[in-house]
mmCIF file of C-alpha atoms and ligand atoms in Angstrom:
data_model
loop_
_atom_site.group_PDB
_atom_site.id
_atom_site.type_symbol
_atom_site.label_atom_id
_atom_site.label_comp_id
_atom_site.label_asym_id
_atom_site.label_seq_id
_atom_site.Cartn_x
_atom_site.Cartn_y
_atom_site.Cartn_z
ATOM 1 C CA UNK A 10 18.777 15.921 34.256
ATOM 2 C CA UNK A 11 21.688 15.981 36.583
ATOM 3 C CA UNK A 12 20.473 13.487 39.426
ATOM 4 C CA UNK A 13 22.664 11.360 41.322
ATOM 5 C CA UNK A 14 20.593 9.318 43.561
ATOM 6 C CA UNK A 15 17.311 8.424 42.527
ATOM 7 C CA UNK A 16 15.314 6.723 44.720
ATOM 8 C CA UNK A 17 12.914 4.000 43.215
ATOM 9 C CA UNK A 18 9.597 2.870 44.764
ATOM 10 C CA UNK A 19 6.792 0.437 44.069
ATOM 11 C CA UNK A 20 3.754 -0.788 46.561
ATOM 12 C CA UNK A 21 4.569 -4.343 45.332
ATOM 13 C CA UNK A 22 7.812 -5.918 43.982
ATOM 14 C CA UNK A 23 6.517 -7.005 40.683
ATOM 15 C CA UNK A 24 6.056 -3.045 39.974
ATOM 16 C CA UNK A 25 9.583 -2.606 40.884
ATOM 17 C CA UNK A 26 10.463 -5.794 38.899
ATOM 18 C CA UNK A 27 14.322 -6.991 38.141
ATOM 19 C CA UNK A 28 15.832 -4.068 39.115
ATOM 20 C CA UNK A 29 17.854 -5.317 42.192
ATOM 21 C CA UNK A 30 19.317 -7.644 39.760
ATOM 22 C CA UNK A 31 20.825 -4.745 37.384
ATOM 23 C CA UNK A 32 22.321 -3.301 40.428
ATOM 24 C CA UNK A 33 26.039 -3.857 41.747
ATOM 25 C CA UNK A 34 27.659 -3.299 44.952
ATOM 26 C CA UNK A 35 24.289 -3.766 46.634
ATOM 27 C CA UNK A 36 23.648 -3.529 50.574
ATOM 28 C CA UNK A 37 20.586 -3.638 52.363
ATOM 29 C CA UNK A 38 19.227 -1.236 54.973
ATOM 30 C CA UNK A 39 16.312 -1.809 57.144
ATOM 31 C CA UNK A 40 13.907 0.463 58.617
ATOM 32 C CA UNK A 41 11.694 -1.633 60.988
ATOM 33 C CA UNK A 42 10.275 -3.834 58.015
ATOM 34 C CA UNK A 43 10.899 -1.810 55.021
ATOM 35 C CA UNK A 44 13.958 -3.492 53.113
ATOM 36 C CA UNK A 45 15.494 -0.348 51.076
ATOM 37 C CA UNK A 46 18.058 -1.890 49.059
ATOM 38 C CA UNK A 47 21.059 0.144 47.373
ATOM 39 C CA UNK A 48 23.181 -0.448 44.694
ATOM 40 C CA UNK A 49 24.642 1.595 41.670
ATOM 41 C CA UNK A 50 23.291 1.115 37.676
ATOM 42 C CA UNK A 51 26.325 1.955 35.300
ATOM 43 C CA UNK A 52 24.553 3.584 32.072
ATOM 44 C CA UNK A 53 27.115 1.269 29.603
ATOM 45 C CA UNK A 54 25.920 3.857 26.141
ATOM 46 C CA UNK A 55 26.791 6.745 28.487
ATOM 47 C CA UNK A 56 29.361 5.746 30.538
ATOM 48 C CA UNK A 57 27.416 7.124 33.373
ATOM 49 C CA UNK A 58 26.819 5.494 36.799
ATOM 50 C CA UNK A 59 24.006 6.269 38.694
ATOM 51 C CA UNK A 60 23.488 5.839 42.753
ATOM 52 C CA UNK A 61 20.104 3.968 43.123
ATOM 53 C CA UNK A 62 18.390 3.281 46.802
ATOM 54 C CA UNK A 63 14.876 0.899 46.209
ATOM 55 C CA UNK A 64 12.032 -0.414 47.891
ATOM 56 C CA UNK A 65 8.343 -1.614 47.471
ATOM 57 C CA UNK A 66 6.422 -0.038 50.310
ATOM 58 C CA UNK A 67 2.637 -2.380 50.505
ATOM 59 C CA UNK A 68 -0.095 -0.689 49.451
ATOM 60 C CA UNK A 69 -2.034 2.409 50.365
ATOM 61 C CA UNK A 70 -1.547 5.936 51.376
ATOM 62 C CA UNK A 71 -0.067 4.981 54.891
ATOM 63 C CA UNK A 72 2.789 2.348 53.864
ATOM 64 C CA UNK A 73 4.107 4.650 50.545
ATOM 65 C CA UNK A 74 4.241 7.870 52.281
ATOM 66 C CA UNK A 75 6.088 5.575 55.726
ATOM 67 C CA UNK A 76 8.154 4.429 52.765
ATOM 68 C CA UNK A 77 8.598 7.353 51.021
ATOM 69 C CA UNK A 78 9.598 9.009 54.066
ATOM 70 C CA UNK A 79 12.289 6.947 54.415
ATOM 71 C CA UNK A 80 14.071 6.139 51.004
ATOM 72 C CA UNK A 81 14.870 9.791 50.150
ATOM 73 C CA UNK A 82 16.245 10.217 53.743
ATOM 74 C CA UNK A 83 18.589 7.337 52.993
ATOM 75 C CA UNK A 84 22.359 8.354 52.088
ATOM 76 C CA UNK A 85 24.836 6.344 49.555
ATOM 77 C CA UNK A 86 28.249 6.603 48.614
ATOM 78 C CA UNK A 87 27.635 10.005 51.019
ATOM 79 C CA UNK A 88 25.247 11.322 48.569
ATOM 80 C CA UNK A 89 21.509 12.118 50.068
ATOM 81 C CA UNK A 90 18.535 11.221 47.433
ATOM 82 C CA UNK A 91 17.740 13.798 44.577
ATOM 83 C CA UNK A 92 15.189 12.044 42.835
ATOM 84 C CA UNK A 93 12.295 9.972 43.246
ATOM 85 C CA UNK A 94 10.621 7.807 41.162
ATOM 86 C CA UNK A 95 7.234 6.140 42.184
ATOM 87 C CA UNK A 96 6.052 3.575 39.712
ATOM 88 C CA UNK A 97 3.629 0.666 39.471
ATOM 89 C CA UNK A 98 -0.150 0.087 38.078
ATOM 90 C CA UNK A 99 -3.434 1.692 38.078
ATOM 91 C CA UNK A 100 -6.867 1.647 37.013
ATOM 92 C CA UNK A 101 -8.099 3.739 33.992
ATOM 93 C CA UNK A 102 -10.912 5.923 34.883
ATOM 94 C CA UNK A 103 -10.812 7.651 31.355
ATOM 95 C CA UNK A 104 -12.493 5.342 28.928
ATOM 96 C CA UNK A 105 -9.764 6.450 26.099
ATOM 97 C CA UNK A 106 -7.292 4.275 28.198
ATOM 98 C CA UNK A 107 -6.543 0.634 27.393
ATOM 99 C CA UNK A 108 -3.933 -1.743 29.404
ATOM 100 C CA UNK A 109 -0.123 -1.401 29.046
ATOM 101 C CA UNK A 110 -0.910 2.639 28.287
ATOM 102 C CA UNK A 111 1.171 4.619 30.395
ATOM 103 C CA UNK A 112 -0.008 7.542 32.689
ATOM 104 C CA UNK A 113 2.201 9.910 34.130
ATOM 105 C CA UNK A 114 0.975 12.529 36.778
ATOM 106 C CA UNK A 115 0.603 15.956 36.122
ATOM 107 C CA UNK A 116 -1.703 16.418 39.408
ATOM 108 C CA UNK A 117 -2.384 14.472 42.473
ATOM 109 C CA UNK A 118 -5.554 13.932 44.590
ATOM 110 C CA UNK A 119 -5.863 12.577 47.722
ATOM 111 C CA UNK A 120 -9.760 11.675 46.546
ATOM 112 C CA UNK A 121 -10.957 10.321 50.191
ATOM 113 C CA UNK A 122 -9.704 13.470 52.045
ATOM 114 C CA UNK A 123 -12.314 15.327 53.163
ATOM 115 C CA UNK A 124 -11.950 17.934 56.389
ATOM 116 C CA UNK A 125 -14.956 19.682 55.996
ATOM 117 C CA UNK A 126 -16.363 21.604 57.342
ATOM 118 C CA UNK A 127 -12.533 23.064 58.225
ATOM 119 C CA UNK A 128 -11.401 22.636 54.541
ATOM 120 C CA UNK A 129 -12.765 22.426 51.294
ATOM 121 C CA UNK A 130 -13.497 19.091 50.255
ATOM 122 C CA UNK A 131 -9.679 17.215 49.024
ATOM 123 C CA UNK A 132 -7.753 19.954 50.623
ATOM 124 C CA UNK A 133 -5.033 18.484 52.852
ATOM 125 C CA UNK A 134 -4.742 20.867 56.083
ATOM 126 C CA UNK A 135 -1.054 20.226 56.376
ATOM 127 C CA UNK A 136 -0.375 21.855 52.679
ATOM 128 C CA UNK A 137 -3.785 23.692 52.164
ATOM 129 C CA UNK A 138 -3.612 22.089 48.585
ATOM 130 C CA UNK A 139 -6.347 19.937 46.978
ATOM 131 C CA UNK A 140 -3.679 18.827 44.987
ATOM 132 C CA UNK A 141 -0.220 18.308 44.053
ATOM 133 C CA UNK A 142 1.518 19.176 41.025
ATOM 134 C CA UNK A 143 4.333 17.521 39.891
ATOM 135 C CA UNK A 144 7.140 20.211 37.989
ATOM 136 C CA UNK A 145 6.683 20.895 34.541
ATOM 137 C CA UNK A 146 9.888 20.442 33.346
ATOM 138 C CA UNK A 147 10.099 16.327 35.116
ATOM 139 C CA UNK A 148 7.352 16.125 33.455
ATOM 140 C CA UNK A 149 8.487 16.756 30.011
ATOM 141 C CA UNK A 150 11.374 15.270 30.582
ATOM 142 C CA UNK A 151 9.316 11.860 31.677
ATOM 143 C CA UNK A 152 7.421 11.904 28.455
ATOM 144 C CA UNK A 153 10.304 12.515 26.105
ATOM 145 C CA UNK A 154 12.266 9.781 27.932
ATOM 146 C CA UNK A 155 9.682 7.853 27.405
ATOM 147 C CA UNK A 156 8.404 8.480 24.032
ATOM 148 C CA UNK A 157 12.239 8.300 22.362
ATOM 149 C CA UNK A 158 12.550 4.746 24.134
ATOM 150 C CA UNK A 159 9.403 3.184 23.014
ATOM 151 C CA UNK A 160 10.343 4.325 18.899
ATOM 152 C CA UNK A 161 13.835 2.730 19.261
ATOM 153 C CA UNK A 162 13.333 -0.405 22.337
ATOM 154 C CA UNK A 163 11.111 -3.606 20.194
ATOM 155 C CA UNK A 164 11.050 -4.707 24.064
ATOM 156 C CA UNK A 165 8.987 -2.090 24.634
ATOM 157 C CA UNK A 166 6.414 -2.562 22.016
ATOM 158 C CA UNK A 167 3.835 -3.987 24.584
ATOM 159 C CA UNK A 168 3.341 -0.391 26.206
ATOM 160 C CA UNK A 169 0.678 1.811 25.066
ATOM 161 C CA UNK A 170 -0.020 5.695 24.387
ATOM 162 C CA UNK A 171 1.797 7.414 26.765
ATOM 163 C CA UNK A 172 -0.518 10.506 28.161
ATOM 164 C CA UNK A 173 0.228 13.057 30.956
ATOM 165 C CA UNK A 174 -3.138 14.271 33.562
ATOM 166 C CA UNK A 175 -4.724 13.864 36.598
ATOM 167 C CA UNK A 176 -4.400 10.583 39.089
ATOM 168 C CA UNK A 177 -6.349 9.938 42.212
ATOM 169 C CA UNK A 178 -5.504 8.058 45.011
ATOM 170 C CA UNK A 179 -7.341 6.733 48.092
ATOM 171 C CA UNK A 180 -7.458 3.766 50.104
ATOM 172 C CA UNK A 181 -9.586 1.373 48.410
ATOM 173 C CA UNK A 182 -9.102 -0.772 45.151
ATOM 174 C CA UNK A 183 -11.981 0.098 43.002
ATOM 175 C CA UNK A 184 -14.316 -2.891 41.127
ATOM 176 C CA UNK A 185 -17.126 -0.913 41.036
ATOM 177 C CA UNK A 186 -18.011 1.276 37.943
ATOM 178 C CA UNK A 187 -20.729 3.076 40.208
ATOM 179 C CA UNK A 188 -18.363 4.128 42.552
ATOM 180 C CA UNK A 189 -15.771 5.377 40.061
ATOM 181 C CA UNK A 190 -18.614 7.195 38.631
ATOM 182 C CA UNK A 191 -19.069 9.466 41.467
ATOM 183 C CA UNK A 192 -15.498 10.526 41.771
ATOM 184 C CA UNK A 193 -15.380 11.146 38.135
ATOM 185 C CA UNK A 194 -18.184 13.759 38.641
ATOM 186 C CA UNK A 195 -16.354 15.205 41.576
ATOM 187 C CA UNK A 196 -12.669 15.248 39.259
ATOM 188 C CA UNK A 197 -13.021 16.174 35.701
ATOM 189 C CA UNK A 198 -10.679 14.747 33.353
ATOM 190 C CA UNK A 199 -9.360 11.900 35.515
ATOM 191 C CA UNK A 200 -7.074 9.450 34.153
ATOM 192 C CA UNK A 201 -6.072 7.172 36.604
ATOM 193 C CA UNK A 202 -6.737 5.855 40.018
ATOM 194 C CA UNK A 203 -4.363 4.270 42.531
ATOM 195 C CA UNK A 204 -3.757 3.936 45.747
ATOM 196 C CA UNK A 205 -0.100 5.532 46.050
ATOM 197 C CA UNK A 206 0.421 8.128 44.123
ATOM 198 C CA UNK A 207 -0.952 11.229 45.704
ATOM 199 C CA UNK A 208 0.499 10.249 49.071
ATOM 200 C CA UNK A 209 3.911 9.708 47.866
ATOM 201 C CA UNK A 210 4.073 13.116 45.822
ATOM 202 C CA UNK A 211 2.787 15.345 49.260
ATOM 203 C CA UNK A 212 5.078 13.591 51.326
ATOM 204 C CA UNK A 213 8.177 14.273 48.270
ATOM 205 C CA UNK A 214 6.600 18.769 48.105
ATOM 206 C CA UNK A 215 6.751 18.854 51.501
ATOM 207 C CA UNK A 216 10.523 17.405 51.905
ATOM 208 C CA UNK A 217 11.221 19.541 48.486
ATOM 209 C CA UNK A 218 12.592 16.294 46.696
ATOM 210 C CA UNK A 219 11.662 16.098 42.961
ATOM 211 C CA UNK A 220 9.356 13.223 41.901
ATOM 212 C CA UNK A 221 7.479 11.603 39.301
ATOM 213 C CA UNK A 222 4.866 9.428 39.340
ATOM 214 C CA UNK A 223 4.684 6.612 36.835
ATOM 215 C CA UNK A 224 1.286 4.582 36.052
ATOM 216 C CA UNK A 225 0.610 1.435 33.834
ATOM 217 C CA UNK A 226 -2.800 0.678 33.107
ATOM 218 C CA UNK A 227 -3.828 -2.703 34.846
ATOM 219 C CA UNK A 228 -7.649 -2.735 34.963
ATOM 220 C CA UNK A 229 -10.920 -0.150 34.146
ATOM 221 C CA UNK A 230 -11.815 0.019 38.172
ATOM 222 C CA UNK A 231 -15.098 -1.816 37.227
ATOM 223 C CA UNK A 232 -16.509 -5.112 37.944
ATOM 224 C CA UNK A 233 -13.556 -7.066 36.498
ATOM 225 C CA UNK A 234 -10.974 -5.067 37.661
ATOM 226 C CA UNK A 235 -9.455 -7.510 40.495
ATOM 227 C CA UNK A 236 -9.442 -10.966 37.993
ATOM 228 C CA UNK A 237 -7.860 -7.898 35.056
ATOM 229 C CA UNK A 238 -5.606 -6.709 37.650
ATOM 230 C CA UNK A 239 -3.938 -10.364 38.678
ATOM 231 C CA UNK A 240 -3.567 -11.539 35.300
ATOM 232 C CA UNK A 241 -1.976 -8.224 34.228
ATOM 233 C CA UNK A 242 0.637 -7.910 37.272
ATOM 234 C CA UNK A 243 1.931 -11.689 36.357
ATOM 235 C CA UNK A 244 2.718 -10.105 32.684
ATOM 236 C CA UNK A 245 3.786 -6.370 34.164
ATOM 237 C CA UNK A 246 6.270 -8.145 36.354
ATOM 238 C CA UNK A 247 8.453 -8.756 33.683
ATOM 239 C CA UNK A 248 8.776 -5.339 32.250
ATOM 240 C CA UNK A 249 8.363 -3.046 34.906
ATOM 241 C CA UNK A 250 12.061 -2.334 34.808
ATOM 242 C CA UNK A 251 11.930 -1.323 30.677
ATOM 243 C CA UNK A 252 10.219 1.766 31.874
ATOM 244 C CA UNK A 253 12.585 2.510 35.219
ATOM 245 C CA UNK A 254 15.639 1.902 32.857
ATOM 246 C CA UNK A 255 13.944 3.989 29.912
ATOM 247 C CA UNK A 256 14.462 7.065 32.414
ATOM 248 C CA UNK A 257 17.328 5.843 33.879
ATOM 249 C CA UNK A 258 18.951 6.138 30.153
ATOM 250 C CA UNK A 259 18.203 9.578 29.874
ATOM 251 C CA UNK A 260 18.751 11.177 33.136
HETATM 252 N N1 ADE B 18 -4.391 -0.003 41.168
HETATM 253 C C1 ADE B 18 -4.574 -0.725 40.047
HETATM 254 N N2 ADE B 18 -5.887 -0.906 39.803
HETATM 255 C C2 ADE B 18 -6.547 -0.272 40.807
HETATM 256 C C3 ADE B 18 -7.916 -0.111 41.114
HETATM 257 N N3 ADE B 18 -8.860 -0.632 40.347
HETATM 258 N N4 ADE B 18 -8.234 0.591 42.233
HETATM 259 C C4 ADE B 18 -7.270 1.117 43.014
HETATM 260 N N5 ADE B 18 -5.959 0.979 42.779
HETATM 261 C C5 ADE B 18 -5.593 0.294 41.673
#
């Protein structure tokens, strides 16, 4: 991959982890209260330096697309965004997933969208999509990047399978195993359910900048999915950068 400046976002900072440490040269922008901070990561194996902009937008649809919107329109060292990255946690909905496995998107749902009787239920009018696919060849490239990493990084040893399909996302953290049940019905073969992902990916087709979206398993979306979620983050926190710097490596 021949990116230059890859734009890195998280709804929280632990998702986003250490990475403003690992950057140099840093400098701060604001937009209203979004802190987008830039810096550049020199790839020491490669010899390769790569122009990084980051944030951590809050969570929900509203605050990732607002921040979404504005990373990849920020400019460093003269050079716009090419890349964005959207990583953080989410909630298995497929009961072959354990915490620490890693999801990446394939296909995006907006999973509380529903125009009716205008559009068919998920579609979003301004795309007429009920979806949103993220390119094949990322998504390769994700999974080989991350599969070569985890066979030769021990500090990654604490991450799971790592499996490519469908995430949904919608404004409400699920705890409730009934509730998750009903979307299931309504999305076969859903892996994953968040409350970023699908917002951040229409907002990156429809301003044509290549993205990926990057899940960790936190919780199962049921019952003890908020006290599973806490105590996971405190542990995430700590290696959410491992997986940003595993793609980093091999850009
Ligand atoms: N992100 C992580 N866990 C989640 C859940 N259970 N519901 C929504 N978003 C999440």
């Amino acid at each position: 991959m021949n990116f230059k400046h890859v734009a890195i976002l998280g709804a929280m900072p632990e998702e986003i982890g250490e990475i403003t440490n690992q950057i140099h040269d840093k400098k701060e922008i604001f937009y209203g209260d979004l802190k987008v901070i830039q810096g550049t990561w020199n790839d020491v194996e490669r010899k390769n330096k790569i122009l990084i902009s980051v944030a951590w937008s809050g969570w929900g649809k509203v605050s990732s697309a607002r921040a979404a919107t504005r990373i990849i329109s920020s400019i460093y060292l003269g050079e716009k965004v090419d890349f964005l990255i959207f990583t953080g946690v989410a909630g298995a909905v497929s009961n072959t997933l354990r915490q620490w496995d890693i999801v990446i998107a394939s296909k995006l749902i907006q999973y509380d969208m529903d125009a009716r009787p205008f559009f068919e239920k998920f579609v979003i009018p301004a795309i007429s999509k009920d979806h949103i696919s993220i390119d094949d060849k990322l998504l390769k490239w994700t999974q080989s990047s991350l599969e070569n990493s985890k066979k030769k990084d021990l500090n990654l040893r604490d991450f799971g399978t790592i499996n490519i399909g469908k995430i949904a996302t919608g404004d409400k953290f699920i705890s409730d195993r009934e509730y998750l049940e009903e979307i299931k019905l309504q999305i076969p073969n859903l892996l994953a359910i968040e409350m970023e992902g699908a917002a951040v990916a229409q907002v990156a087709y429809q301003e044509k900048v290549p993205c990926v979206i990057l899940r960790t398993i936190s919780d199962s979306a049921d019952e003890e999915a908020a006290t599973s979620f806490d105590i996971f983050l405190k542990k995430y926190k700590l290696r959410s950068w491992l997986l940003i710097e595993c793609l980093l490596k091999n850009l």
